[in-house]
Coordinates of C-alpha atoms and ligand atoms in Angstrom, one line a residue:
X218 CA 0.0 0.0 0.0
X219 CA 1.3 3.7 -1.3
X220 CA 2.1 5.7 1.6
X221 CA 2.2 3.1 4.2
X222 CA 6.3 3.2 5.1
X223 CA 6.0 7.0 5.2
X224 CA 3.1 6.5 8.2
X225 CA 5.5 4.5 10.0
X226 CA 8.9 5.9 9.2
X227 CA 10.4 9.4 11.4
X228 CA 10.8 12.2 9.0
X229 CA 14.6 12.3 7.1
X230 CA 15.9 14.8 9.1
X231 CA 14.6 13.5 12.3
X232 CA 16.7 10.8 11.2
X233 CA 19.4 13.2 11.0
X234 CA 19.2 14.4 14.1
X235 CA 19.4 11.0 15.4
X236 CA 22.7 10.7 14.0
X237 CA 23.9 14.0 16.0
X238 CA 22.5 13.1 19.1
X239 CA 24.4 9.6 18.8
X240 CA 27.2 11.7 17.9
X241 CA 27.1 14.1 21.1
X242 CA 26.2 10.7 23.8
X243 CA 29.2 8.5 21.7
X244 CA 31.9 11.6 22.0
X245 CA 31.3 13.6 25.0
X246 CA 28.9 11.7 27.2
X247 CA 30.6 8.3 26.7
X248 CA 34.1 9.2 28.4
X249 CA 32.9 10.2 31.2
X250 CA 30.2 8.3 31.9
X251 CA 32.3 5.3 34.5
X252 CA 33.6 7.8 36.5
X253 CA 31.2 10.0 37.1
X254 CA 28.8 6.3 37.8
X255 CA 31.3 5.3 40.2
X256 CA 31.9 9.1 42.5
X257 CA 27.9 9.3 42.2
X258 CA 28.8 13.1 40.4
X259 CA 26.8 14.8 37.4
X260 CA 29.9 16.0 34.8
X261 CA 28.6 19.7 34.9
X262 CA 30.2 20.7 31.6
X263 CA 28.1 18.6 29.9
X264 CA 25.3 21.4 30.3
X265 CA 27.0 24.3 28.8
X266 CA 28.4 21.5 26.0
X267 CA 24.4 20.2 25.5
X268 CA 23.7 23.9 25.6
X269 CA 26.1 25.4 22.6
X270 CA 24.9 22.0 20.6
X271 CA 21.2 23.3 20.6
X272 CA 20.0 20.2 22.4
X273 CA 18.6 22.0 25.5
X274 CA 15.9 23.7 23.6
X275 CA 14.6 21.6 21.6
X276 CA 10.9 22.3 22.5
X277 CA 11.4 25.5 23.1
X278 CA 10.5 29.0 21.0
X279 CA 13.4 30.1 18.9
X280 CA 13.3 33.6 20.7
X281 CA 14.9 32.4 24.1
X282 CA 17.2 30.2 22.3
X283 CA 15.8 27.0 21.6
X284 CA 14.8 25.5 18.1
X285 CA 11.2 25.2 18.2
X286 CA 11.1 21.7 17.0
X287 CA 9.2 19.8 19.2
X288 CA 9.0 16.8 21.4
X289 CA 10.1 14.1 18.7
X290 CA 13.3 15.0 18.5
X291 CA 13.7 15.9 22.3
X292 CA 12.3 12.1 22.7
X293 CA 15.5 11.4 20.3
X294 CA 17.8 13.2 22.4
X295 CA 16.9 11.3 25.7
X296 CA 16.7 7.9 24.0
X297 CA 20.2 8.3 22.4
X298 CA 21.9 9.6 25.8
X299 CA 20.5 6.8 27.9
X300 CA 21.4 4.3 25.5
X301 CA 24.6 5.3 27.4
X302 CA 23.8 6.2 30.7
X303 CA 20.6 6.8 32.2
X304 CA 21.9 9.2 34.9
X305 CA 23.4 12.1 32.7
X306 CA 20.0 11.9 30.4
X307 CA 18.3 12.2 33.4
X308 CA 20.0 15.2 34.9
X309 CA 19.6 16.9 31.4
X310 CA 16.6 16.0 30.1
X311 CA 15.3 17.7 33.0
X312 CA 16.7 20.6 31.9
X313 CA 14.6 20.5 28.4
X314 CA 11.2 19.3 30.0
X315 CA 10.1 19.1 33.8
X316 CA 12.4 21.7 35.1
X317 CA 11.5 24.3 32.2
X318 CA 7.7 23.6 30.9
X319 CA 6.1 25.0 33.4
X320 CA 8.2 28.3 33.3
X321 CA 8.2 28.1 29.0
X322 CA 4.2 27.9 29.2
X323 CA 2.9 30.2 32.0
X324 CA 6.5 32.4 32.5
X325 CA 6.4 36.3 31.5
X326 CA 9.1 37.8 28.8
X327 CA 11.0 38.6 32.2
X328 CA 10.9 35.9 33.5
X329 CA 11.5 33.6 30.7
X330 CA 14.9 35.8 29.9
X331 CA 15.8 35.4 33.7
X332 CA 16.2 31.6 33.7
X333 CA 14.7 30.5 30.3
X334 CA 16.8 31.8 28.1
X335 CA 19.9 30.6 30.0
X336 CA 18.6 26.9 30.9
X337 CA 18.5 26.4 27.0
X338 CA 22.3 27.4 27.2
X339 CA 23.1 25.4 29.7
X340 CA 24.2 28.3 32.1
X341 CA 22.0 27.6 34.3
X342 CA 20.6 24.6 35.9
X343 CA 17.2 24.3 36.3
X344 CA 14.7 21.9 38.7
X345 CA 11.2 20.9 39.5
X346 CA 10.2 20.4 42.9
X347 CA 7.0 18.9 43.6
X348 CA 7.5 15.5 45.7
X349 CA 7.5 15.9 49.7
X350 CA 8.7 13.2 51.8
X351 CA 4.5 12.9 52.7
X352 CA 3.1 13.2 49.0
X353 CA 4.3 11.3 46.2
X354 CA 2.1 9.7 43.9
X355 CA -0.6 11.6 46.1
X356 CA 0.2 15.2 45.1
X357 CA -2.7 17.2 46.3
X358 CA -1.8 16.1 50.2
X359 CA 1.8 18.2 49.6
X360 CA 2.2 20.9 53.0
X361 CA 4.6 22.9 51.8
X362 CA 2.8 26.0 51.3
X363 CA 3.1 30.2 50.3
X364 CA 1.7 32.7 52.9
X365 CA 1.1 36.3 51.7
X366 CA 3.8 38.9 53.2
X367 CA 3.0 42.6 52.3
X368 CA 3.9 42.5 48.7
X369 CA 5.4 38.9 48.0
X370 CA 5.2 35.3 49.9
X371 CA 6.8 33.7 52.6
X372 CA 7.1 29.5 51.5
X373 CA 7.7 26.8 53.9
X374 CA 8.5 23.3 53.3
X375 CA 10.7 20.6 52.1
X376 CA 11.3 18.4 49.0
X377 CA 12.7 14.7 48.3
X378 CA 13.8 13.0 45.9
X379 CA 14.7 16.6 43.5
X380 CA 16.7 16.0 40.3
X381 CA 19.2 18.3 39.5
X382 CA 18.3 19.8 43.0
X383 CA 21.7 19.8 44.7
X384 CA 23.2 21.5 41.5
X385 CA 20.4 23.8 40.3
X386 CA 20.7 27.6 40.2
X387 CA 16.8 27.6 39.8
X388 CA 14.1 25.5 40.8
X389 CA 10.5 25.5 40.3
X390 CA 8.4 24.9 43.5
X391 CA 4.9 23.7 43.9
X392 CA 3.1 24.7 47.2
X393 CA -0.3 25.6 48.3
X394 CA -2.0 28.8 49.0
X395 CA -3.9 29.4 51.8
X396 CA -7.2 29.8 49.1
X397 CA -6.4 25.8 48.7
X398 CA -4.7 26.3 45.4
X399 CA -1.3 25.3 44.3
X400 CA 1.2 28.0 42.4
X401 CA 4.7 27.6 41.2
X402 CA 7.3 29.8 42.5
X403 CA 11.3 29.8 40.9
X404 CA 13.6 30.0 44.0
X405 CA 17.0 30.4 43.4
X406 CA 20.3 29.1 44.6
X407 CA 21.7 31.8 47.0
X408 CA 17.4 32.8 48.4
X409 CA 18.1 33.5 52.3
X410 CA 16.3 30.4 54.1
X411 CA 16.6 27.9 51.3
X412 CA 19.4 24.7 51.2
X413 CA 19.9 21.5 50.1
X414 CA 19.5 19.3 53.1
X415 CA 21.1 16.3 51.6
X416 CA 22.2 14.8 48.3
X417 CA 20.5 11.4 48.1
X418 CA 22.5 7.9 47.6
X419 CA 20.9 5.7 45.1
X420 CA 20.2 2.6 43.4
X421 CA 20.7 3.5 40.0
X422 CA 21.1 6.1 38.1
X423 CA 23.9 7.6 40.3
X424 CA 25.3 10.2 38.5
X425 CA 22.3 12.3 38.4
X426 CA 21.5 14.5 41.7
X427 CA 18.7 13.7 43.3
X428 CA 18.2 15.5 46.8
X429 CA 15.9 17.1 49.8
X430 CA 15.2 20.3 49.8
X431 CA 14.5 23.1 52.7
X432 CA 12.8 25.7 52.6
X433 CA 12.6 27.9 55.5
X434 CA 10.7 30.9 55.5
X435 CA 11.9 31.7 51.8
X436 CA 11.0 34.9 51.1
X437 CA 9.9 35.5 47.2
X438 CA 8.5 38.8 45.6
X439 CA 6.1 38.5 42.6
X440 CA 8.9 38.2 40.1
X441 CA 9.0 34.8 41.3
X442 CA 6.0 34.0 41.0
X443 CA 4.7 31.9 37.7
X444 CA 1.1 30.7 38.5
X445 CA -1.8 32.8 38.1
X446 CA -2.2 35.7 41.2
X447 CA -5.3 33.4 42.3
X448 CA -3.5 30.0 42.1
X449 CA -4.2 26.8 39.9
X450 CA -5.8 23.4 40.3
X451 CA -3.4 20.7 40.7
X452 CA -4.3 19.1 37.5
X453 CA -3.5 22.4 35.7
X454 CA -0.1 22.3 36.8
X455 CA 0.6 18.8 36.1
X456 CA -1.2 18.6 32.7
X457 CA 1.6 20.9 31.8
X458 CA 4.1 18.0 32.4
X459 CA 2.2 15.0 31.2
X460 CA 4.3 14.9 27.9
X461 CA 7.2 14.6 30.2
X462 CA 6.5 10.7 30.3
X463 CA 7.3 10.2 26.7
X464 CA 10.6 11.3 27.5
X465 CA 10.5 8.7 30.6
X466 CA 9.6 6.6 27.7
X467 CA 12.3 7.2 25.3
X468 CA 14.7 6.7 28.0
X469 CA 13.2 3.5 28.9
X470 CA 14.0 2.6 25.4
X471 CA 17.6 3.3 25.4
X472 CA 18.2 1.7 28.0
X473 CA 16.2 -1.5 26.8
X474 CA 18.2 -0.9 23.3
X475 CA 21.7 -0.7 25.0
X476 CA 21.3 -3.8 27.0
X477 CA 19.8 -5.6 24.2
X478 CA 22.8 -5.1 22.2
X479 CA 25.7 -6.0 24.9
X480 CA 23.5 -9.4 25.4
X481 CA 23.4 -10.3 22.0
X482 CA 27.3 -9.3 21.5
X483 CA 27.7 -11.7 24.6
X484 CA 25.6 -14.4 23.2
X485 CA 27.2 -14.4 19.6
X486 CA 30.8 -14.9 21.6
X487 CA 30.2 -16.5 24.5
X488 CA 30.7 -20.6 24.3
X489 CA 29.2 -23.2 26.2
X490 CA 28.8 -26.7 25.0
X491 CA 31.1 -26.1 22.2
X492 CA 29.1 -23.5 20.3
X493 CA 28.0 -19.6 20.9
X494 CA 25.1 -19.6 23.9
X495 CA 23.4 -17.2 20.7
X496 CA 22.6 -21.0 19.4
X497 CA 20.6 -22.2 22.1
X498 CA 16.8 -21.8 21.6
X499 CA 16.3 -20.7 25.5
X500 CA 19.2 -17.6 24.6
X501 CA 17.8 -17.0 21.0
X502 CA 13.9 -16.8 22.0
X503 CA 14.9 -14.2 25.0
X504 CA 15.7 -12.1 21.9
X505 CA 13.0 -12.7 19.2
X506 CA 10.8 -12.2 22.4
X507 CA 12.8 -8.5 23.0
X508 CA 13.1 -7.7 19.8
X509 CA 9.7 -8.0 19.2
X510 CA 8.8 -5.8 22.5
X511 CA 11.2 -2.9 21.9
X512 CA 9.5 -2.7 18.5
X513 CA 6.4 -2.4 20.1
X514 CA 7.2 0.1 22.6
X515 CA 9.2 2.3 20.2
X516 CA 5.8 2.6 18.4
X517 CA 4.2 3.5 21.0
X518 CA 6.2 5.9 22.1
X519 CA 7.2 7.5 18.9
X520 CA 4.1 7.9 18.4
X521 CA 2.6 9.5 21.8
X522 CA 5.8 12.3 20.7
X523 CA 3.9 12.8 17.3
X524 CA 0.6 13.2 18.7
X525 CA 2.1 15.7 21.9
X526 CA 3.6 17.9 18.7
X527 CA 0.6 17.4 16.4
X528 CA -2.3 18.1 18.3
X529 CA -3.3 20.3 21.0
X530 CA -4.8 18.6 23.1
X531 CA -2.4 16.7 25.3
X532 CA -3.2 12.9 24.4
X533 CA -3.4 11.9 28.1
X534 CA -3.8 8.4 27.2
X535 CA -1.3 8.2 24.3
X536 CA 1.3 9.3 26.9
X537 CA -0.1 7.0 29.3
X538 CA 0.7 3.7 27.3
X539 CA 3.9 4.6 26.2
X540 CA 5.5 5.2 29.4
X541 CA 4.0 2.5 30.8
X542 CA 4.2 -0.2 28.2
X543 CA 8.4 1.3 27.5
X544 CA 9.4 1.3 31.2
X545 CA 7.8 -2.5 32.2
X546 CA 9.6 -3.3 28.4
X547 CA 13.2 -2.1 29.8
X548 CA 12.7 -3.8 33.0
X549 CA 11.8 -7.1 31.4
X550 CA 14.5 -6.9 28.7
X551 CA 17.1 -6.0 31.1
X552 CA 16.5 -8.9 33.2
X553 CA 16.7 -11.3 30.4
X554 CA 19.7 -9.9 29.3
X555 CA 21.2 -10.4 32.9
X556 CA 20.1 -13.9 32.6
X557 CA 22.5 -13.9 29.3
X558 CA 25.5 -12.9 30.8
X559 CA 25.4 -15.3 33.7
X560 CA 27.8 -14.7 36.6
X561 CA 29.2 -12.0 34.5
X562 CA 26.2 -10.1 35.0
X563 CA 26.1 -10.5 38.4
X564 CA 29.9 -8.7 39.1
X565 CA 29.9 -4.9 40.1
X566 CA 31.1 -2.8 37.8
X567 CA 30.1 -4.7 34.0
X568 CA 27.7 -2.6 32.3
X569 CA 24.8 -4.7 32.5
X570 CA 24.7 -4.4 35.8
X571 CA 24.5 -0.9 36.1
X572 CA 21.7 -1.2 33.9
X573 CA 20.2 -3.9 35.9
X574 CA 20.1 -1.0 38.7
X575 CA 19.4 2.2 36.4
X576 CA 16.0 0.4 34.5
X577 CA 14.1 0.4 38.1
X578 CA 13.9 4.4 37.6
X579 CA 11.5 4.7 35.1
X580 CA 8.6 2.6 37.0
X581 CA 8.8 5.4 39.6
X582 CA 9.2 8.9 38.0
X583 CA 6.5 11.1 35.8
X584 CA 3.9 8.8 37.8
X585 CA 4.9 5.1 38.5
X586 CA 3.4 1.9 36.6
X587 CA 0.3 1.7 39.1
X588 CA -0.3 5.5 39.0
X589 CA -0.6 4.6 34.9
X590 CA -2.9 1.7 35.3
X591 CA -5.4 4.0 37.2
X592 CA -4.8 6.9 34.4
X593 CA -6.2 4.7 31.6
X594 CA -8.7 2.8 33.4
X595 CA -10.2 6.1 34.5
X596 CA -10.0 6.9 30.8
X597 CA -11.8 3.8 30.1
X598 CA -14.8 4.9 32.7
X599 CA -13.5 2.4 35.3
Ligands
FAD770 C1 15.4 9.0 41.0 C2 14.2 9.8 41.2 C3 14.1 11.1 40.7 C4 13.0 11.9 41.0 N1 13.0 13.2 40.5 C5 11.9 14.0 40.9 C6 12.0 15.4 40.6 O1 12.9 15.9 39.9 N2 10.9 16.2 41.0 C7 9.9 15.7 41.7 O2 9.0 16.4 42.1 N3 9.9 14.4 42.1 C8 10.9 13.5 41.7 N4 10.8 12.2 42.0 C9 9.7 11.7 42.7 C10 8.8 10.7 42.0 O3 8.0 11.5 41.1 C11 8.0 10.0 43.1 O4 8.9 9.1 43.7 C12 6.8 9.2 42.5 O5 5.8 10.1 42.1 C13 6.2 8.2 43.5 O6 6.0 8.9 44.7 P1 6.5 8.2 46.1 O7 7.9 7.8 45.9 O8 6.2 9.1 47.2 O9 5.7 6.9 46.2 P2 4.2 6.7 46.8 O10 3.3 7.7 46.1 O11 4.3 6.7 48.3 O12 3.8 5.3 46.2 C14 4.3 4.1 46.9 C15 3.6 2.9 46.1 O13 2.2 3.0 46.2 C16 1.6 3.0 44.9 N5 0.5 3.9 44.9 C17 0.4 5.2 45.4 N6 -0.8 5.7 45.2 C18 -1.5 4.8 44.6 C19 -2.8 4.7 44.0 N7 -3.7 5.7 44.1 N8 -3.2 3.5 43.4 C20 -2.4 2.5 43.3 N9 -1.1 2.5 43.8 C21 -0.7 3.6 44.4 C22 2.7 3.6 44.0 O14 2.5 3.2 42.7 C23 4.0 2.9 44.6 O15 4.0 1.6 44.2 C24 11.9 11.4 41.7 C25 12.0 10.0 42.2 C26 13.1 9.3 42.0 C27 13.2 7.9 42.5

């Protein structure tokens, strides 16, 4: 049928950009990725490096600096950095969606040119606080709150479990107005009463910076302040970030795609019985099996990105099934692929064992696997 490869294929020069994205993770993410895995630390000149490359901005209007080209090839970015290490795409994909959305949708010219303009350069590190050590999953319970002060707000409060928090010059904070309405406020590194309590150790994932946040009688003028002057609904606020999960997506899939890869190098070399393990129908079906579910969740995915740039309407659902369908794929791939490599998987330090540890991050984040499941069975009147 005419036309059929072209419904299914990514544009040429999305394509293209593929190619430079694998070019930026193969030659200056690559290198540094085993130390900076290993001392837990976020190689900060990657910023300014993703910045002057143009891959900070990607959804972003042309006027602050970005390129104006949409979540696809933002989805490309993160897939193609986490195909080599979770961690860094983490710390700056965050930069290009959850950190910046909010302040790129609702943000004044000001504001915009006060950290906008400079998160797209990579100058400045940006973050999104919204988790409390109270309220996860359950975001309308958080306590940390704004209290009117002559002409600005006092906020109180803390925040887990932060991205990029320990190194971000600006975050964006969610808290709750004494009308019972939530607004977003951009505190800054430096605001008297505000520190990062701890960075946290983790599972996976360790080079990004993940920590607790204080906030201790903050006090913010309106400048700060990016919400409407009577507040938001909760839902308002996080419909801004639902397209966010196609990038949890993505990076589901790189991380699926990477480990796929090292297993069936391993498999095609490794001997046992007098012949490569690659020739044993229990090895070979654990990658018909995974070839056939990356396929599936690339779709998926690719396609929630075309539908979050085509339409404007965010396609709640759409986003819904690829994170969930991507992340439960990685997990399942990467523990077949462990079961490939044998012992060898099991040693600290081999590559598949980090990503044994980093695939258990994308059941959690941008709403975990159960908080999906009740998405789309609400969508199905259930
Ligand atoms: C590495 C990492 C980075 C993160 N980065 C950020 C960040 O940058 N900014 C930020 O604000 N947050 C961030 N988070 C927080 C993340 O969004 C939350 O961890 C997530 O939303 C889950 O919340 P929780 O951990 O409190 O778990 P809980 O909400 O306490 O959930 C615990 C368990 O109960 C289940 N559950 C909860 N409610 C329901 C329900 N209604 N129905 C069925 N099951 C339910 C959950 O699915 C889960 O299995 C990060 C988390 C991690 C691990």
């Amino acid at each position: 049928m005419a036309g059929i490869d072209e419904l299914f294929q990514l544009p040429a020069e999305i394509e293209d950009f593929r190619a430079s994205a694998r070019a930026f993770a193969e030659r200056d993410v690559a290198p540094l990725v085993e130390e900076a895995e290993r001392t837990g630390t976020f190689p900060l000149e990657l910023f300014a490096k993703a910045g002057s490359a143009g891959l900070l901005g990607l959804q972003f209007e042309e006027r602050w600096g970005g390129s104006d080209a949409g979540l696809l090839p933002d989805m490309i970015f993160r897939e193609e950095v986490s195909r080599v290490c979770a961690g860094i795409a983490a710390g700056l994909g965050i930069q290009g969606q959850i950190g910046t959305a909010y302040l790129a949708r609702f943000g004044s010219d000001e504001q915009k040119e006060r950290w906008l303009r400079p998160a797209i350069a990579g100058e400045v590190i940006t973050a999104w606080g919204l988790t409390e050590p109270d309220a996860g999953s359950d975001v309308r319970s958080i306590r940390t709150t704004v209290e009117a002060d002559g002409s600005g707000v006092i906020l109180r409060g803390r925040k887990t479990f932060i991205t990029n928090g320990p190194i971000a010059g600006a975050i964006g904070v969610v808290a709750k107005q004494a009308n019972g309405k939530f607004a977003v406020y951009m505190v800054e590194a430096g605001d008297e009463g505000y520190a990062v309590d701890r960075t946290l150790e983790k599972l996976g994932c360790r080079s990004s910076q993940v920590g607790e946040l204080v906030f201790d009688n903050v006090r913010l003028d309106e400048s700060r302040r990016l919400s409407p002057p009577d507040g938001s609904e909760i839902d308002e606020i996080l419909d801004v970030l639902i397209r966010g999960r196609v990038l949890i997506a993505a990076a589901s899939l790189g991380v699926a795609s990477a480990a796929f890869d090292l297993g069936l190098a391993y498999a095609k070399e490794r001997t046992a019985f007098g012949r490569p393990i690659g020739k044993f129908q229990e090895i070979s079906m654990k990658f018909a099996e995974a070839d056939a579910r990356i396929a599936a969740a690339r779709m998926l995915t690719y396609r929630a990105a075309v539908l979050c740039d085509t339409r404007d309407e965010v396609p709640v659902r759409e986003c819904a099934h690829a994170k969930l369908v991507a992340s439960e794929t990685a997990l399942w791939v990467v523990d077949q692929m462990m079961r490939v490599f044998g012992g060898a998987g099991f040693m600290q330090g081999s590559v598949i064992e980090r990503l044994f540890r980093d695939v258990r991050y994308f059941q959690i984040v941008e709403g975990t696997t159960e908080i999906q499941h009740r998405i789309l069975a609400k969508a199905l009147g259930l």
